[in-house]
Amino acid sequence: MSVFMDLNITAGTDKAKLQSTIETAAHLGYSTVAINYVVEGQKKKQLIPTPQPLAELFETFPTVQGKSRPIKVLNRLTVVATDASHFRPTNEYKNFDLLAVHPKTDKLFHAACMNYDVDIICISATEPQSFHFKRSPVNGAIERGVFFEISYSAGIRDPTMKKYTITNAVNLISVCKGKNVIVASGAEAPLNLRGPYDIANLGLIFGLSEGDSKAAVSTNCRSVVLHGETRGTALGIIHTMKRPQLPTEQPEEEIPAAKKAKTDDGSLIV
Amino acid sequence: MEKKPTPYERVVCKNTSLYHYMKINLVFDSRNKSLSAEQFKQLIITGLKDLYGEVGAAFPFDVLTFNQTELSAILRVYHSSLVKLWSAITLIGSYESVSCAFRVTQVSPFLLALSGNSREMEVF
């Protein structure tokens, strides 16, 4: 069985809130989360944010419920594009593990599906979609291994948004037939998050089948993360990385605790 | 040799069971929010009505137990309307304009299964 992931947790300015959101995600059973930084294209010369170093966020990452492993945190950038000039692949995009684009027009949606080097295409959850999903770009995206993302937390916050979220999700899923869909939270606060099984159930009302719906929070997300990793490589075949310096001194071998005998005065006999 | 009677009874359920049982927990931002059982059920019915309209609000479901201090409850619902009830609970986001969330701890066709949680079980 694959682990659960939530690939959209909004990075706010409030560090404590982000921390508690990630802690809640770990408690709910998500093994991997991605902190989402958004760039609005229409604002002129908006700088692409640099991701906050993860070591600053937590000293020890919270343990995932039922897994006894620490949660894995990724960085993700979402480019909101209303014009073709907004999406420019620059070096700054390479600081992020995942790259998403939120196309606002039909033309950009087509370009995002067919050409853009991204991992995720976001579907609007806060407004009615201004264009129809056409079969050819959607199929193109599926063939290239790009995934569509539905975020649900706007629907939890506001009843009107709930309607838009469901409408857009149903429209998308009827076109892509349940393939290449991920469902993520987009949460800003811990209470906007829901458990992975709740989301697998929520997928059913979007029109996904039971299997697709569970894949939308587990295996499909894994494909997105792997796609994100191969994006920085040459055709996914060659990957270069700096080798870490080998330590010159071998660290002393630790003796397992069971082999240490304890004497009465508390000193250890090895 | 005489066979001892087994201390347990084996029950095999071949068809899908009529009811499903859900163990849920309501969480608030601030701790000091208290609800009565009636308000709790009304909150869920409002959620059903928001998502599925009048027909949804008319689903039969029961609150079997309700713990007022922990705001946890066990619901019983017909198998056929489980998905609808669950999705309505998922999308409830506020109570009296205070943000809240339902955490579904367990869902099972057997009420007995809710007596323990294997994920939080401590083995001695």
PDB file of N, CA and C in Angstrom, chain B residues 11-90:
ATOM      1  N   VAL B  11     -18.878 -15.477  13.944  1.00  0.00           N
ATOM      2  CA  VAL B  11     -19.982 -14.957  13.143  1.00  0.00           C
ATOM      3  C   VAL B  11     -19.452 -14.650  11.758  1.00  0.00           C
ATOM      4  N   VAL B  12     -20.071 -15.191  10.749  1.00  0.00           N
ATOM      5  CA  VAL B  12     -19.660 -14.902   9.376  1.00  0.00           C
ATOM      6  C   VAL B  12     -20.764 -14.082   8.716  1.00  0.00           C
ATOM      7  N   CYS B  13     -20.358 -12.964   8.174  1.00  0.00           N
ATOM      8  CA  CYS B  13     -21.331 -12.088   7.532  1.00  0.00           C
ATOM      9  C   CYS B  13     -21.093 -12.149   6.029  1.00  0.00           C
ATOM     10  N   LYS B  14     -22.035 -12.732   5.323  1.00  0.00           N
ATOM     11  CA  LYS B  14     -21.772 -12.963   3.902  1.00  0.00           C
ATOM     12  C   LYS B  14     -22.249 -11.814   3.029  1.00  0.00           C
ATOM     13  N   ASN B  15     -23.286 -11.166   3.432  1.00  0.00           N
ATOM     14  CA  ASN B  15     -23.784 -10.051   2.628  1.00  0.00           C
ATOM     15  C   ASN B  15     -23.225  -8.747   3.188  1.00  0.00           C
ATOM     16  N   THR B  16     -23.348  -7.686   2.421  1.00  0.00           N
ATOM     17  CA  THR B  16     -22.947  -6.398   2.975  1.00  0.00           C
ATOM     18  C   THR B  16     -23.904  -6.068   4.109  1.00  0.00           C
ATOM     19  N   SER B  17     -23.341  -5.558   5.172  1.00  0.00           N
ATOM     20  CA  SER B  17     -24.201  -5.354   6.333  1.00  0.00           C
ATOM     21  C   SER B  17     -25.089  -4.126   6.118  1.00  0.00           C
ATOM     22  N   LEU B  18     -26.171  -4.145   6.850  1.00  0.00           N
ATOM     23  CA  LEU B  18     -27.185  -3.100   6.673  1.00  0.00           C
ATOM     24  C   LEU B  18     -26.666  -1.750   7.155  1.00  0.00           C
ATOM     25  N   TYR B  19     -26.001  -1.771   8.281  1.00  0.00           N
ATOM     26  CA  TYR B  19     -25.548  -0.512   8.869  1.00  0.00           C
ATOM     27  C   TYR B  19     -24.034  -0.383   8.806  1.00  0.00           C
ATOM     28  N   HIS B  20     -23.582   0.857   8.854  1.00  0.00           N
ATOM     29  CA  HIS B  20     -22.179   1.139   9.108  1.00  0.00           C
ATOM     30  C   HIS B  20     -22.111   2.012  10.348  1.00  0.00           C
ATOM     31  N   TYR B  21     -21.032   1.877  11.071  1.00  0.00           N
ATOM     32  CA  TYR B  21     -20.858   2.666  12.284  1.00  0.00           C
ATOM     33  C   TYR B  21     -19.639   3.560  12.115  1.00  0.00           C
ATOM     34  N   MET B  22     -19.771   4.796  12.515  1.00  0.00           N
ATOM     35  CA  MET B  22     -18.652   5.738  12.396  1.00  0.00           C
ATOM     36  C   MET B  22     -18.333   6.318  13.758  1.00  0.00           C
ATOM     37  N   LYS B  23     -17.061   6.338  14.062  1.00  0.00           N
ATOM     38  CA  LYS B  23     -16.625   6.984  15.306  1.00  0.00           C
ATOM     39  C   LYS B  23     -16.024   8.315  14.903  1.00  0.00           C
ATOM     40  N   ILE B  24     -16.601   9.392  15.344  1.00  0.00           N
ATOM     41  CA  ILE B  24     -16.117  10.701  14.907  1.00  0.00           C
ATOM     42  C   ILE B  24     -15.820  11.580  16.105  1.00  0.00           C
ATOM     43  N   ASN B  25     -15.080  12.629  15.815  1.00  0.00           N
ATOM     44  CA  ASN B  25     -14.598  13.514  16.846  1.00  0.00           C
ATOM     45  C   ASN B  25     -14.694  14.934  16.315  1.00  0.00           C
ATOM     46  N   LEU B  26     -15.248  15.816  17.071  1.00  0.00           N
ATOM     47  CA  LEU B  26     -15.356  17.202  16.615  1.00  0.00           C
ATOM     48  C   LEU B  26     -14.264  18.023  17.294  1.00  0.00           C
ATOM     49  N   VAL B  27     -13.505  18.777  16.500  1.00  0.00           N
ATOM     50  CA  VAL B  27     -12.451  19.605  17.098  1.00  0.00           C
ATOM     51  C   VAL B  27     -12.688  21.071  16.768  1.00  0.00           C
ATOM     52  N   PHE B  28     -12.368  21.912  17.731  1.00  0.00           N
ATOM     53  CA  PHE B  28     -12.481  23.357  17.564  1.00  0.00           C
ATOM     54  C   PHE B  28     -11.112  23.985  17.769  1.00  0.00           C
ATOM     55  N   ASP B  29     -11.001  25.201  17.304  1.00  0.00           N
ATOM     56  CA  ASP B  29      -9.767  25.951  17.541  1.00  0.00           C
ATOM     57  C   ASP B  29      -9.561  26.179  19.022  1.00  0.00           C
ATOM     58  N   SER B  30     -10.611  26.711  19.645  1.00  0.00           N
ATOM     59  CA  SER B  30     -10.542  26.964  21.081  1.00  0.00           C
ATOM     60  C   SER B  30     -11.168  25.769  21.792  1.00  0.00           C
ATOM     61  N   ARG B  31     -10.638  25.467  22.930  1.00  0.00           N
ATOM     62  CA  ARG B  31     -11.053  24.248  23.625  1.00  0.00           C
ATOM     63  C   ARG B  31     -12.434  24.385  24.273  1.00  0.00           C
ATOM     64  N   ASN B  32     -12.788  25.613  24.681  1.00  0.00           N
ATOM     65  CA  ASN B  32     -13.933  25.751  25.576  1.00  0.00           C
ATOM     66  C   ASN B  32     -15.273  25.869  24.843  1.00  0.00           C
ATOM     67  N   LYS B  33     -15.471  25.044  23.861  1.00  0.00           N
ATOM     68  CA  LYS B  33     -16.747  25.057  23.151  1.00  0.00           C
ATOM     69  C   LYS B  33     -17.522  23.819  23.589  1.00  0.00           C
ATOM     70  N   SER B  34     -18.760  24.021  24.007  1.00  0.00           N
ATOM     71  CA  SER B  34     -19.513  22.832  24.409  1.00  0.00           C
ATOM     72  C   SER B  34     -20.816  22.752  23.626  1.00  0.00           C
ATOM     73  N   LEU B  35     -21.183  21.532  23.282  1.00  0.00           N
ATOM     74  CA  LEU B  35     -22.405  21.287  22.533  1.00  0.00           C
ATOM     75  C   LEU B  35     -23.224  20.239  23.275  1.00  0.00           C
ATOM     76  N   SER B  36     -24.519  20.325  23.108  1.00  0.00           N
ATOM     77  CA  SER B  36     -25.347  19.219  23.576  1.00  0.00           C
ATOM     78  C   SER B  36     -25.469  18.216  22.431  1.00  0.00           C
ATOM     79  N   ALA B  37     -25.992  17.049  22.760  1.00  0.00           N
ATOM     80  CA  ALA B  37     -26.130  16.012  21.738  1.00  0.00           C
ATOM     81  C   ALA B  37     -27.058  16.470  20.623  1.00  0.00           C
ATOM     82  N   GLU B  38     -28.076  17.250  20.982  1.00  0.00           N
ATOM     83  CA  GLU B  38     -29.034  17.722  19.984  1.00  0.00           C
ATOM     84  C   GLU B  38     -28.353  18.696  19.017  1.00  0.00           C
ATOM     85  N   GLN B  39     -27.573  19.598  19.596  1.00  0.00           N
ATOM     86  CA  GLN B  39     -26.857  20.565  18.745  1.00  0.00           C
ATOM     87  C   GLN B  39     -25.878  19.848  17.833  1.00  0.00           C
ATOM     88  N   PHE B  40     -25.255  18.800  18.367  1.00  0.00           N
ATOM     89  CA  PHE B  40     -24.288  18.017  17.599  1.00  0.00           C
ATOM     90  C   PHE B  40     -24.965  17.383  16.382  1.00  0.00           C
ATOM     91  N   LYS B  41     -26.131  16.777  16.636  1.00  0.00           N
ATOM     92  CA  LYS B  41     -26.824  16.133  15.519  1.00  0.00           C
ATOM     93  C   LYS B  41     -27.330  17.188  14.528  1.00  0.00           C
ATOM     94  N   GLN B  42     -27.780  18.318  15.071  1.00  0.00           N
ATOM     95  CA  GLN B  42     -28.265  19.389  14.197  1.00  0.00           C
ATOM     96  C   GLN B  42     -27.154  19.893  13.281  1.00  0.00           C
ATOM     97  N   LEU B  43     -25.932  19.973  13.839  1.00  0.00           N
ATOM     98  CA  LEU B  43     -24.778  20.411  13.031  1.00  0.00           C
ATOM     99  C   LEU B  43     -24.560  19.466  11.853  1.00  0.00           C
ATOM    100  N   ILE B  44     -24.660  18.175  12.110  1.00  0.00           N
ATOM    101  CA  ILE B  44     -24.457  17.204  11.026  1.00  0.00           C
ATOM    102  C   ILE B  44     -25.591  17.309  10.014  1.00  0.00           C
ATOM    103  N   ILE B  45     -26.828  17.486  10.505  1.00  0.00           N
ATOM    104  CA  ILE B  45     -27.961  17.591   9.580  1.00  0.00           C
ATOM    105  C   ILE B  45     -27.819  18.849   8.714  1.00  0.00           C
ATOM    106  N   THR B  46     -27.347  19.936   9.321  1.00  0.00           N
ATOM    107  CA  THR B  46     -27.115  21.164   8.539  1.00  0.00           C
ATOM    108  C   THR B  46     -26.079  20.918   7.448  1.00  0.00           C
ATOM    109  N   GLY B  47     -25.036  20.180   7.812  1.00  0.00           N
ATOM    110  CA  GLY B  47     -24.008  19.838   6.828  1.00  0.00           C
ATOM    111  C   GLY B  47     -24.585  19.022   5.684  1.00  0.00           C
ATOM    112  N   LEU B  48     -25.433  18.061   6.026  1.00  0.00           N
ATOM    113  CA  LEU B  48     -26.085  17.243   4.997  1.00  0.00           C
ATOM    114  C   LEU B  48     -26.968  18.102   4.098  1.00  0.00           C
ATOM    115  N   LYS B  49     -27.668  19.049   4.735  1.00  0.00           N
ATOM    116  CA  LYS B  49     -28.578  19.890   3.972  1.00  0.00           C
ATOM    117  C   LYS B  49     -27.812  20.827   3.037  1.00  0.00           C
ATOM    118  N   ASP B  50     -26.649  21.312   3.526  1.00  0.00           N
ATOM    119  CA  ASP B  50     -25.824  22.194   2.689  1.00  0.00           C
ATOM    120  C   ASP B  50     -25.360  21.480   1.430  1.00  0.00           C
ATOM    121  N   LEU B  51     -25.013  20.209   1.586  1.00  0.00           N
ATOM    122  CA  LEU B  51     -24.418  19.502   0.450  1.00  0.00           C
ATOM    123  C   LEU B  51     -25.472  18.798  -0.406  1.00  0.00           C
ATOM    124  N   TYR B  52     -26.508  18.229   0.230  1.00  0.00           N
ATOM    125  CA  TYR B  52     -27.454  17.415  -0.532  1.00  0.00           C
ATOM    126  C   TYR B  52     -28.892  17.935  -0.517  1.00  0.00           C
ATOM    127  N   GLY B  53     -29.125  19.078   0.085  1.00  0.00           N
ATOM    128  CA  GLY B  53     -30.475  19.646   0.056  1.00  0.00           C
ATOM    129  C   GLY B  53     -31.435  18.930   0.991  1.00  0.00           C
ATOM    130  N   GLU B  54     -32.715  19.132   0.736  1.00  0.00           N
ATOM    131  CA  GLU B  54     -33.743  18.602   1.636  1.00  0.00           C
ATOM    132  C   GLU B  54     -33.719  17.081   1.701  1.00  0.00           C
ATOM    133  N   VAL B  55     -33.455  16.458   0.551  1.00  0.00           N
ATOM    134  CA  VAL B  55     -33.427  14.990   0.530  1.00  0.00           C
ATOM    135  C   VAL B  55     -32.294  14.487   1.419  1.00  0.00           C
ATOM    136  N   GLY B  56     -31.169  15.204   1.351  1.00  0.00           N
ATOM    137  CA  GLY B  56     -30.028  14.818   2.176  1.00  0.00           C
ATOM    138  C   GLY B  56     -30.313  14.984   3.654  1.00  0.00           C
ATOM    139  N   ALA B  57     -31.018  16.055   3.992  1.00  0.00           N
ATOM    140  CA  ALA B  57     -31.302  16.318   5.398  1.00  0.00           C
ATOM    141  C   ALA B  57     -32.263  15.279   5.972  1.00  0.00           C
ATOM    142  N   ALA B  58     -32.927  14.549   5.099  1.00  0.00           N
ATOM    143  CA  ALA B  58     -33.889  13.561   5.567  1.00  0.00           C
ATOM    144  C   ALA B  58     -33.296  12.162   5.724  1.00  0.00           C
ATOM    145  N   PHE B  59     -31.977  12.017   5.515  1.00  0.00           N
ATOM    146  CA  PHE B  59     -31.344  10.702   5.711  1.00  0.00           C
ATOM    147  C   PHE B  59     -31.545  10.206   7.116  1.00  0.00           C
ATOM    148  N   PRO B  60     -31.946   8.969   7.285  1.00  0.00           N
ATOM    149  CA  PRO B  60     -31.971   8.466   8.649  1.00  0.00           C
ATOM    150  C   PRO B  60     -30.558   8.093   9.117  1.00  0.00           C
ATOM    151  N   PHE B  61     -30.145   8.685  10.208  1.00  0.00           N
ATOM    152  CA  PHE B  61     -28.912   8.231  10.872  1.00  0.00           C
ATOM    153  C   PHE B  61     -29.072   8.501  12.357  1.00  0.00           C
ATOM    154  N   ASP B  62     -28.341   7.757  13.152  1.00  0.00           N
ATOM    155  CA  ASP B  62     -28.508   7.866  14.599  1.00  0.00           C
ATOM    156  C   ASP B  62     -27.191   8.204  15.274  1.00  0.00           C
ATOM    157  N   VAL B  63     -27.300   8.995  16.315  1.00  0.00           N
ATOM    158  CA  VAL B  63     -26.144   9.219  17.176  1.00  0.00           C
ATOM    159  C   VAL B  63     -26.285   8.227  18.326  1.00  0.00           C
ATOM    160  N   LEU B  64     -25.438   7.205  18.333  1.00  0.00           N
ATOM    161  CA  LEU B  64     -25.591   6.167  19.357  1.00  0.00           C
ATOM    162  C   LEU B  64     -25.028   6.619  20.696  1.00  0.00           C
ATOM    163  N   THR B  65     -23.812   7.138  20.677  1.00  0.00           N
ATOM    164  CA  THR B  65     -23.243   7.669  21.923  1.00  0.00           C
ATOM    165  C   THR B  65     -22.702   9.053  21.628  1.00  0.00           C
ATOM    166  N   PHE B  66     -22.674   9.871  22.641  1.00  0.00           N
ATOM    167  CA  PHE B  66     -22.085  11.204  22.483  1.00  0.00           C
ATOM    168  C   PHE B  66     -21.390  11.562  23.776  1.00  0.00           C
ATOM    169  N   ASN B  67     -20.140  11.898  23.650  1.00  0.00           N
ATOM    170  CA  ASN B  67     -19.368  12.270  24.821  1.00  0.00           C
ATOM    171  C   ASN B  67     -19.175  13.781  24.800  1.00  0.00           C
ATOM    172  N   GLN B  68     -19.796  14.435  25.788  1.00  0.00           N
ATOM    173  CA  GLN B  68     -19.829  15.893  25.728  1.00  0.00           C
ATOM    174  C   GLN B  68     -18.476  16.536  26.047  1.00  0.00           C
ATOM    175  N   THR B  69     -17.675  15.867  26.853  1.00  0.00           N
ATOM    176  CA  THR B  69     -16.386  16.475  27.202  1.00  0.00           C
ATOM    177  C   THR B  69     -15.398  16.367  26.045  1.00  0.00           C
ATOM    178  N   GLU B  70     -15.407  15.204  25.367  1.00  0.00           N
ATOM    179  CA  GLU B  70     -14.444  15.020  24.269  1.00  0.00           C
ATOM    180  C   GLU B  70     -15.060  15.343  22.920  1.00  0.00           C
ATOM    181  N   LEU B  71     -16.339  15.587  22.875  1.00  0.00           N
ATOM    182  CA  LEU B  71     -17.095  15.841  21.639  1.00  0.00           C
ATOM    183  C   LEU B  71     -16.911  14.704  20.635  1.00  0.00           C
ATOM    184  N   SER B  72     -16.893  13.495  21.156  1.00  0.00           N
ATOM    185  CA  SER B  72     -16.781  12.347  20.264  1.00  0.00           C
ATOM    186  C   SER B  72     -18.122  11.615  20.246  1.00  0.00           C
ATOM    187  N   ALA B  73     -18.390  10.961  19.135  1.00  0.00           N
ATOM    188  CA  ALA B  73     -19.687  10.307  18.991  1.00  0.00           C
ATOM    189  C   ALA B  73     -19.551   9.078  18.115  1.00  0.00           C
ATOM    190  N   ILE B  74     -20.507   8.170  18.269  1.00  0.00           N
ATOM    191  CA  ILE B  74     -20.600   7.030  17.354  1.00  0.00           C
ATOM    192  C   ILE B  74     -21.913   7.175  16.594  1.00  0.00           C
ATOM    193  N   LEU B  75     -21.838   7.170  15.287  1.00  0.00           N
ATOM    194  CA  LEU B  75     -23.026   7.296  14.450  1.00  0.00           C
ATOM    195  C   LEU B  75     -23.353   5.953  13.818  1.00  0.00           C
ATOM    196  N   ARG B  76     -24.638   5.730  13.613  1.00  0.00           N
ATOM    197  CA  ARG B  76     -25.052   4.542  12.865  1.00  0.00           C
ATOM    198  C   ARG B  76     -25.783   5.028  11.620  1.00  0.00           C
ATOM    199  N   VAL B  77     -25.402   4.501  10.484  1.00  0.00           N
ATOM    200  CA  VAL B  77     -25.991   4.974   9.237  1.00  0.00           C
ATOM    201  C   VAL B  77     -26.203   3.784   8.303  1.00  0.00           C
ATOM    202  N   TYR B  78     -27.215   3.866   7.470  1.00  0.00           N
ATOM    203  CA  TYR B  78     -27.435   2.805   6.503  1.00  0.00           C
ATOM    204  C   TYR B  78     -26.260   2.745   5.544  1.00  0.00           C
ATOM    205  N   HIS B  79     -25.930   1.538   5.160  1.00  0.00           N
ATOM    206  CA  HIS B  79     -24.798   1.320   4.251  1.00  0.00           C
ATOM    207  C   HIS B  79     -24.913   2.180   2.990  1.00  0.00           C
ATOM    208  N   SER B  80     -26.147   2.303   2.478  1.00  0.00           N
ATOM    209  CA  SER B  80     -26.335   2.997   1.199  1.00  0.00           C
ATOM    210  C   SER B  80     -26.074   4.495   1.299  1.00  0.00           C
ATOM    211  N   SER B  81     -26.214   5.068   2.489  1.00  0.00           N
ATOM    212  CA  SER B  81     -26.004   6.516   2.580  1.00  0.00           C
ATOM    213  C   SER B  81     -24.709   6.870   3.312  1.00  0.00           C
ATOM    214  N   LEU B  82     -23.835   5.878   3.469  1.00  0.00           N
ATOM    215  CA  LEU B  82     -22.573   6.149   4.172  1.00  0.00           C
ATOM    216  C   LEU B  82     -21.728   7.187   3.455  1.00  0.00           C
ATOM    217  N   VAL B  83     -21.595   7.033   2.129  1.00  0.00           N
ATOM    218  CA  VAL B  83     -20.733   7.943   1.374  1.00  0.00           C
ATOM    219  C   VAL B  83     -21.244   9.379   1.485  1.00  0.00           C
ATOM    220  N   LYS B  84     -22.573   9.526   1.429  1.00  0.00           N
ATOM    221  CA  LYS B  84     -23.146  10.872   1.492  1.00  0.00           C
ATOM    222  C   LYS B  84     -22.958  11.489   2.865  1.00  0.00           C
ATOM    223  N   LEU B  85     -23.207  10.699   3.896  1.00  0.00           N
ATOM    224  CA  LEU B  85     -23.027  11.229   5.255  1.00  0.00           C
ATOM    225  C   LEU B  85     -21.565  11.585   5.495  1.00  0.00           C
ATOM    226  N   TRP B  86     -20.672  10.713   5.069  1.00  0.00           N
ATOM    227  CA  TRP B  86     -19.249  10.925   5.304  1.00  0.00           C
ATOM    228  C   TRP B  86     -18.764  12.180   4.572  1.00  0.00           C
ATOM    229  N   SER B  87     -19.174  12.332   3.305  1.00  0.00           N
ATOM    230  CA  SER B  87     -18.708  13.510   2.569  1.00  0.00           C
ATOM    231  C   SER B  87     -19.297  14.788   3.149  1.00  0.00           C
ATOM    232  N   ALA B  88     -20.536  14.713   3.646  1.00  0.00           N
ATOM    233  CA  ALA B  88     -21.125  15.901   4.271  1.00  0.00           C
ATOM    234  C   ALA B  88     -20.366  16.276   5.531  1.00  0.00           C
ATOM    235  N   ILE B  89     -19.990  15.255   6.316  1.00  0.00           N
ATOM    236  CA  ILE B  89     -19.219  15.507   7.541  1.00  0.00           C
ATOM    237  C   ILE B  89     -17.861  16.106   7.190  1.00  0.00           C
ATOM    238  N   THR B  90     -17.252  15.589   6.113  1.00  0.00           N
ATOM    239  CA  THR B  90     -15.942  16.093   5.700  1.00  0.00           C
ATOM    240  C   THR B  90     -15.994  17.578   5.375  1.00  0.00           C
TER     241      THR B  90
END
